[in-house]
PDB file of C-alpha atoms in Angstrom:
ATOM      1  CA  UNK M   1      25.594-142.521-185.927  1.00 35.00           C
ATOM      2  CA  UNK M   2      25.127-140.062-183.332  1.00 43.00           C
ATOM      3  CA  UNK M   3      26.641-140.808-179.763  1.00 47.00           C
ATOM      4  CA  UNK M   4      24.331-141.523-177.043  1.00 52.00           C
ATOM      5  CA  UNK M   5      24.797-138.329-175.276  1.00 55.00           C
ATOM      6  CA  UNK M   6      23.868-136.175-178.351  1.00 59.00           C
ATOM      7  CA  UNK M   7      24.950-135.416-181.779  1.00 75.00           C
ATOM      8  CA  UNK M   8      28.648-133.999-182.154  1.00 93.00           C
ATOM      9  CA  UNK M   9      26.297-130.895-183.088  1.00 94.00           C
ATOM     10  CA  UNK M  10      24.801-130.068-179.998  1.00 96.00           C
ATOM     11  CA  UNK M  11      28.030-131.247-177.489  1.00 96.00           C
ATOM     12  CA  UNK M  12      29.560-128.592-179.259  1.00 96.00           C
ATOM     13  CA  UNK M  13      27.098-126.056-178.983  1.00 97.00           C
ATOM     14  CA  UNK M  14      27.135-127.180-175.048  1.00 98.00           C
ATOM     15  CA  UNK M  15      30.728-126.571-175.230  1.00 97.00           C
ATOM     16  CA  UNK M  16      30.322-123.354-176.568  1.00 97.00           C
ATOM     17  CA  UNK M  17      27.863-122.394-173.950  1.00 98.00           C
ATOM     18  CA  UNK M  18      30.084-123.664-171.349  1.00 98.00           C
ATOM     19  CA  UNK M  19      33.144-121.585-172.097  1.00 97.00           C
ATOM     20  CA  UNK M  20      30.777-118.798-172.862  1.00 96.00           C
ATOM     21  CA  UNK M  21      29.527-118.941-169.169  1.00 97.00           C
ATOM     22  CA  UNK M  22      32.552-119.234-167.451  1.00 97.00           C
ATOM     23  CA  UNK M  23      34.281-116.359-169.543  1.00 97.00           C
ATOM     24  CA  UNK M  24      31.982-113.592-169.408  1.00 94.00           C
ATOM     25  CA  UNK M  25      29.710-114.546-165.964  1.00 95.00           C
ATOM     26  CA  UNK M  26      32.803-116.021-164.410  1.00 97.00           C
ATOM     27  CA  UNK M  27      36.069-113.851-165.456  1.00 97.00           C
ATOM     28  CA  UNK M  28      34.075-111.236-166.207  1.00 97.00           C
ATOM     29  CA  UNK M  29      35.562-110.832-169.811  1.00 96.00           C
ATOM     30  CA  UNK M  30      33.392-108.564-171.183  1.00 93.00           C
ATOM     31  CA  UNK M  31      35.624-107.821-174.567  1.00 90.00           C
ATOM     32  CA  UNK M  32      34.924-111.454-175.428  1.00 90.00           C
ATOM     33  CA  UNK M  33      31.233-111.274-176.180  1.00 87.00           C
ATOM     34  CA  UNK M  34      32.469-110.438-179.525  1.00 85.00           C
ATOM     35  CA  UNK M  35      33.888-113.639-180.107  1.00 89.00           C
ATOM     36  CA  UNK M  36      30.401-115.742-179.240  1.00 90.00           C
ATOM     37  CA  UNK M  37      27.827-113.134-180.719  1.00 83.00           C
ATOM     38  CA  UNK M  38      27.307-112.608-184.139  1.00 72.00           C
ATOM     39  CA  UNK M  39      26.824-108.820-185.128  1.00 61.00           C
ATOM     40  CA  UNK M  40      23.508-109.590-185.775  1.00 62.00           C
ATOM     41  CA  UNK M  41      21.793-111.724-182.867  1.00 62.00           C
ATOM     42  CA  UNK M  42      19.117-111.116-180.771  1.00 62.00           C
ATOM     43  CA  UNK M  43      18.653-110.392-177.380  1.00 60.00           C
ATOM     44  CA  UNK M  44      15.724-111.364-176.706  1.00 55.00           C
ATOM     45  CA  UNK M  45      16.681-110.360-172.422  1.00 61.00           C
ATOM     46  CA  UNK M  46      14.089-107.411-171.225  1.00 56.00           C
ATOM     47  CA  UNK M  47      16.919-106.087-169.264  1.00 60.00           C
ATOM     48  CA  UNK M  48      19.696-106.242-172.063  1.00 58.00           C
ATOM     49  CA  UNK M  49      19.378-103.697-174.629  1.00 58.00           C
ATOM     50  CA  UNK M  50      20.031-105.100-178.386  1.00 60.00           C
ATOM     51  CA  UNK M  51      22.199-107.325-179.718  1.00 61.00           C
ATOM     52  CA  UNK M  52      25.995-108.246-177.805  1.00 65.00           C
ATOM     53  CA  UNK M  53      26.463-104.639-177.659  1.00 73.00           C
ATOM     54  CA  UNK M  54      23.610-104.196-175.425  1.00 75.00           C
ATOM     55  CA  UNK M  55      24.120-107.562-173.236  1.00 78.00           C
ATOM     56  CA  UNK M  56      27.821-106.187-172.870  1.00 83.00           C
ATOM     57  CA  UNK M  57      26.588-102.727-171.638  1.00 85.00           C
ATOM     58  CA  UNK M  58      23.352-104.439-169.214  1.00 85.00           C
ATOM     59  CA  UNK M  59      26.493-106.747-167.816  1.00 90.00           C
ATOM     60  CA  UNK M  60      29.020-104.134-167.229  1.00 93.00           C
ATOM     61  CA  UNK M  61      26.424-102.654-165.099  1.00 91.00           C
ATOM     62  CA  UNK M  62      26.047-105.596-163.157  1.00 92.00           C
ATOM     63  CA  UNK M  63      29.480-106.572-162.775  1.00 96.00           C
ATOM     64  CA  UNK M  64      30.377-102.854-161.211  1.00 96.00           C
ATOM     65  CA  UNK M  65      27.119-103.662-158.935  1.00 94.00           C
ATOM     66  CA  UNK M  66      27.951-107.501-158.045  1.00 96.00           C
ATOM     67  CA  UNK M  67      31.893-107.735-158.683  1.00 98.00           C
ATOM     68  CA  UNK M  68      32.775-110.986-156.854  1.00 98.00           C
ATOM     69  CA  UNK M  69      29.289-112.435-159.272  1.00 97.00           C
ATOM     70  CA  UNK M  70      29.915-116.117-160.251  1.00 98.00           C
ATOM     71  CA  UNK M  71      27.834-118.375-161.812  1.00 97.00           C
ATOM     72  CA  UNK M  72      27.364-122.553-161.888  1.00 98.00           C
ATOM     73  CA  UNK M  73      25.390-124.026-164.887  1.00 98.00           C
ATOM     74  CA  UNK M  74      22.927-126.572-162.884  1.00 98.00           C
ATOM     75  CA  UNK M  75      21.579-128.329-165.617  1.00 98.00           C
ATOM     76  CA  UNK M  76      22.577-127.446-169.621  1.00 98.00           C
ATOM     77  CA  UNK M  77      20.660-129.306-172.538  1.00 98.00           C
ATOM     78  CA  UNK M  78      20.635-129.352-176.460  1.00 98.00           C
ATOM     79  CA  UNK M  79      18.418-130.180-178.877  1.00 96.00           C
ATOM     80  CA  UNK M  80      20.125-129.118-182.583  1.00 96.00           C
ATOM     81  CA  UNK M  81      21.397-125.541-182.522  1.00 96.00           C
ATOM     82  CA  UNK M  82      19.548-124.713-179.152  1.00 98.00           C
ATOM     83  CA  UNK M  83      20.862-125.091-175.695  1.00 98.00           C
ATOM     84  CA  UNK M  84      19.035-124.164-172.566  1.00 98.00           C
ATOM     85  CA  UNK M  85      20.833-123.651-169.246  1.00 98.00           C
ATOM     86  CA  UNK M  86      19.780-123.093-165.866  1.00 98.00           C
ATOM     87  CA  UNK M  87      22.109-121.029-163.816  1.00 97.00           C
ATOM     88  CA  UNK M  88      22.811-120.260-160.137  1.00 97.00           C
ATOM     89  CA  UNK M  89      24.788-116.972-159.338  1.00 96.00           C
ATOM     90  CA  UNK M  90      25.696-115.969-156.268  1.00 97.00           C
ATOM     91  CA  UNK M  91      28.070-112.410-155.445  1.00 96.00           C
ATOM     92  CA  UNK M  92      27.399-109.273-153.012  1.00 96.00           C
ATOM     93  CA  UNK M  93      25.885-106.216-154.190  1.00 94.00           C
ATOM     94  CA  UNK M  94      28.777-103.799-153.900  1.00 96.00           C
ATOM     95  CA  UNK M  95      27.606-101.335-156.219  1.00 94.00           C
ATOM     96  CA  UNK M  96      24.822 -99.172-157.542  1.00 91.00           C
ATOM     97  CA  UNK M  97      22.389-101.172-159.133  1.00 83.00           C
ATOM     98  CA  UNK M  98      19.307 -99.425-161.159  1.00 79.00           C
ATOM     99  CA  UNK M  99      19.218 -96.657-159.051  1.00 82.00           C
ATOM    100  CA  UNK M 100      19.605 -99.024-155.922  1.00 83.00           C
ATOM    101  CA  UNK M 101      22.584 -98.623-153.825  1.00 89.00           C
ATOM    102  CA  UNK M 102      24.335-100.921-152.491  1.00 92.00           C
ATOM    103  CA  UNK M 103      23.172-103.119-149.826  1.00 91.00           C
ATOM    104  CA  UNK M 104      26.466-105.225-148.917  1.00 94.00           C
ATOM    105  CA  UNK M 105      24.259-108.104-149.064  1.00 92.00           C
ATOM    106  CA  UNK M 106      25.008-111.692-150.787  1.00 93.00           C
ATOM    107  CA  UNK M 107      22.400-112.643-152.961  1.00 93.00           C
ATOM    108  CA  UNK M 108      21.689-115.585-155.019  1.00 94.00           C
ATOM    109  CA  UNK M 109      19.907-115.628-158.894  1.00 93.00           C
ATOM    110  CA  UNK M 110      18.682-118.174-160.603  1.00 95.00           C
ATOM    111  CA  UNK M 111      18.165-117.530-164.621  1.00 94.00           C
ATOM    112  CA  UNK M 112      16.920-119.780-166.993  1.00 96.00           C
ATOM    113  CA  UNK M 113      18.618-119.257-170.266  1.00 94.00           C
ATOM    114  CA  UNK M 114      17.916-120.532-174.189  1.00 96.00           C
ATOM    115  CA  UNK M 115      20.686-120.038-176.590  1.00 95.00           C
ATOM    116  CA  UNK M 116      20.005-120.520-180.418  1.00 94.00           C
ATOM    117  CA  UNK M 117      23.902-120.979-182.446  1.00 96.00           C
ATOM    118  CA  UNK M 118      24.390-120.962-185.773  1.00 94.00           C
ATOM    119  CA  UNK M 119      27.615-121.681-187.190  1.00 93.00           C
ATOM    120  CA  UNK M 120      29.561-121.713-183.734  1.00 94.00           C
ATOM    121  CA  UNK M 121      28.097-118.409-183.044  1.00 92.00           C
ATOM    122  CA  UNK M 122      25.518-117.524-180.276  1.00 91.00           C
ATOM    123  CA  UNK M 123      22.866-115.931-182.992  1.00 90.00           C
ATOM    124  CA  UNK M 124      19.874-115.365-180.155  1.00 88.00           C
ATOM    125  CA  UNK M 125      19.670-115.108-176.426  1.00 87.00           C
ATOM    126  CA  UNK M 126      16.652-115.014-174.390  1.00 89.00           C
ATOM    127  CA  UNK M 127      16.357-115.461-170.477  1.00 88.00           C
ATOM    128  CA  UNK M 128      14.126-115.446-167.478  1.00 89.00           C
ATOM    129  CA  UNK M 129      15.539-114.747-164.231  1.00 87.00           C
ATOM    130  CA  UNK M 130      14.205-114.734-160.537  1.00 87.00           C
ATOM    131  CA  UNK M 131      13.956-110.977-160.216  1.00 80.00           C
ATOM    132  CA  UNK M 132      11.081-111.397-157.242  1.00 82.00           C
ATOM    133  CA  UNK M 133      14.046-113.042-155.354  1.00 83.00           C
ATOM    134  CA  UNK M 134      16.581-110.897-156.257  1.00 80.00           C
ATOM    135  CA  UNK M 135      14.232-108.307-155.295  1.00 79.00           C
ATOM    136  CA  UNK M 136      13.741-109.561-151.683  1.00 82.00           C
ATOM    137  CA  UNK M 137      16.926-109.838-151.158  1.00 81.00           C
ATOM    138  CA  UNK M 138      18.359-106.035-152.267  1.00 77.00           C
ATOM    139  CA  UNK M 139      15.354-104.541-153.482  1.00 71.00           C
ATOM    140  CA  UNK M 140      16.372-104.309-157.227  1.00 62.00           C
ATOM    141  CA  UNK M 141      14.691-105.283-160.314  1.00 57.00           C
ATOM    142  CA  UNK M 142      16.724-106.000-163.066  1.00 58.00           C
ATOM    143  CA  UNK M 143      14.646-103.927-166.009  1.00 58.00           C
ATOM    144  CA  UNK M 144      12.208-101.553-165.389  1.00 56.00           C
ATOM    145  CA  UNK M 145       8.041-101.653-165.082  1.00 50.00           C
ATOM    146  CA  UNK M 146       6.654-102.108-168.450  1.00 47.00           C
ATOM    147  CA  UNK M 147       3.421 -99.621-168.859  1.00 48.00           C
TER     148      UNK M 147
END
């Protein structure tokens, strides 16, 4: 019988996601996104190129632009091998970001994210994220114009 919080299914997946968060947003362990993405998953993220090798790439980027970048999951939820999380990061651009410099300002993002696992392995990834209010606050868009 499954517990009232959710099936040992998805608290696992939420697990997953957890320690997935706070390792690669948090620690900024980029050689780790091996160990949650399968070699064929999809990034479904405009700004992330394909698969973990392109997520890794889009967040090496960012981390050089917002080192001190850390991340809180606000709300995470699961339904079978899907988990959605909404996340708040806040850091100071300190770096080149998309061809805009760095502003030395702190700035805030909020990202809502949707995680399909198969397996114990993050096997899709697709996100929005407030890039009008990242925008306002260093003038940066996180991918380019489409068109």
């Amino acid at each position: 019988m499954p517990s009232p919080g959710g099936t040992s299914l998805e608290e696992g997946n939420k697990t997953l996601i957890r320690s997935f968060t706070d390792e690669i947003f948090n620690e900024h362990n980029l050689s780790s996104i091996e160990e949650y993405f399968g070699l064929e998953s999809v990034e479904g993220s405009p700004q992330a190129g394909k698969g973990g090798e392109g997520f890794k790439q889009f967040l090496n980027d960012f981390f050089e632009a917002f080192p001190d970048m850390h991340t809180t999951i606000d709300q995470i939820v699961a339904e079978n091998n899907l988990v959605m999380i909404f996340l708040i990061g806040s850091g100071t651009h300190r770096g080149e970001f998309r061809g805009t410099p760095a502003t030395n300002k702190s700035v805030n993002i909020k990202s809502a994210d949707l995680y399909k696992i198969e397996d114990g392995i993050i096997t899709g990834h697709w996100d929005v994220v407030d890039q009008l209010n990242l925008l306002k606050q260093t003038r940066t868009l996180l991918s380019e114009p489409v068109g």
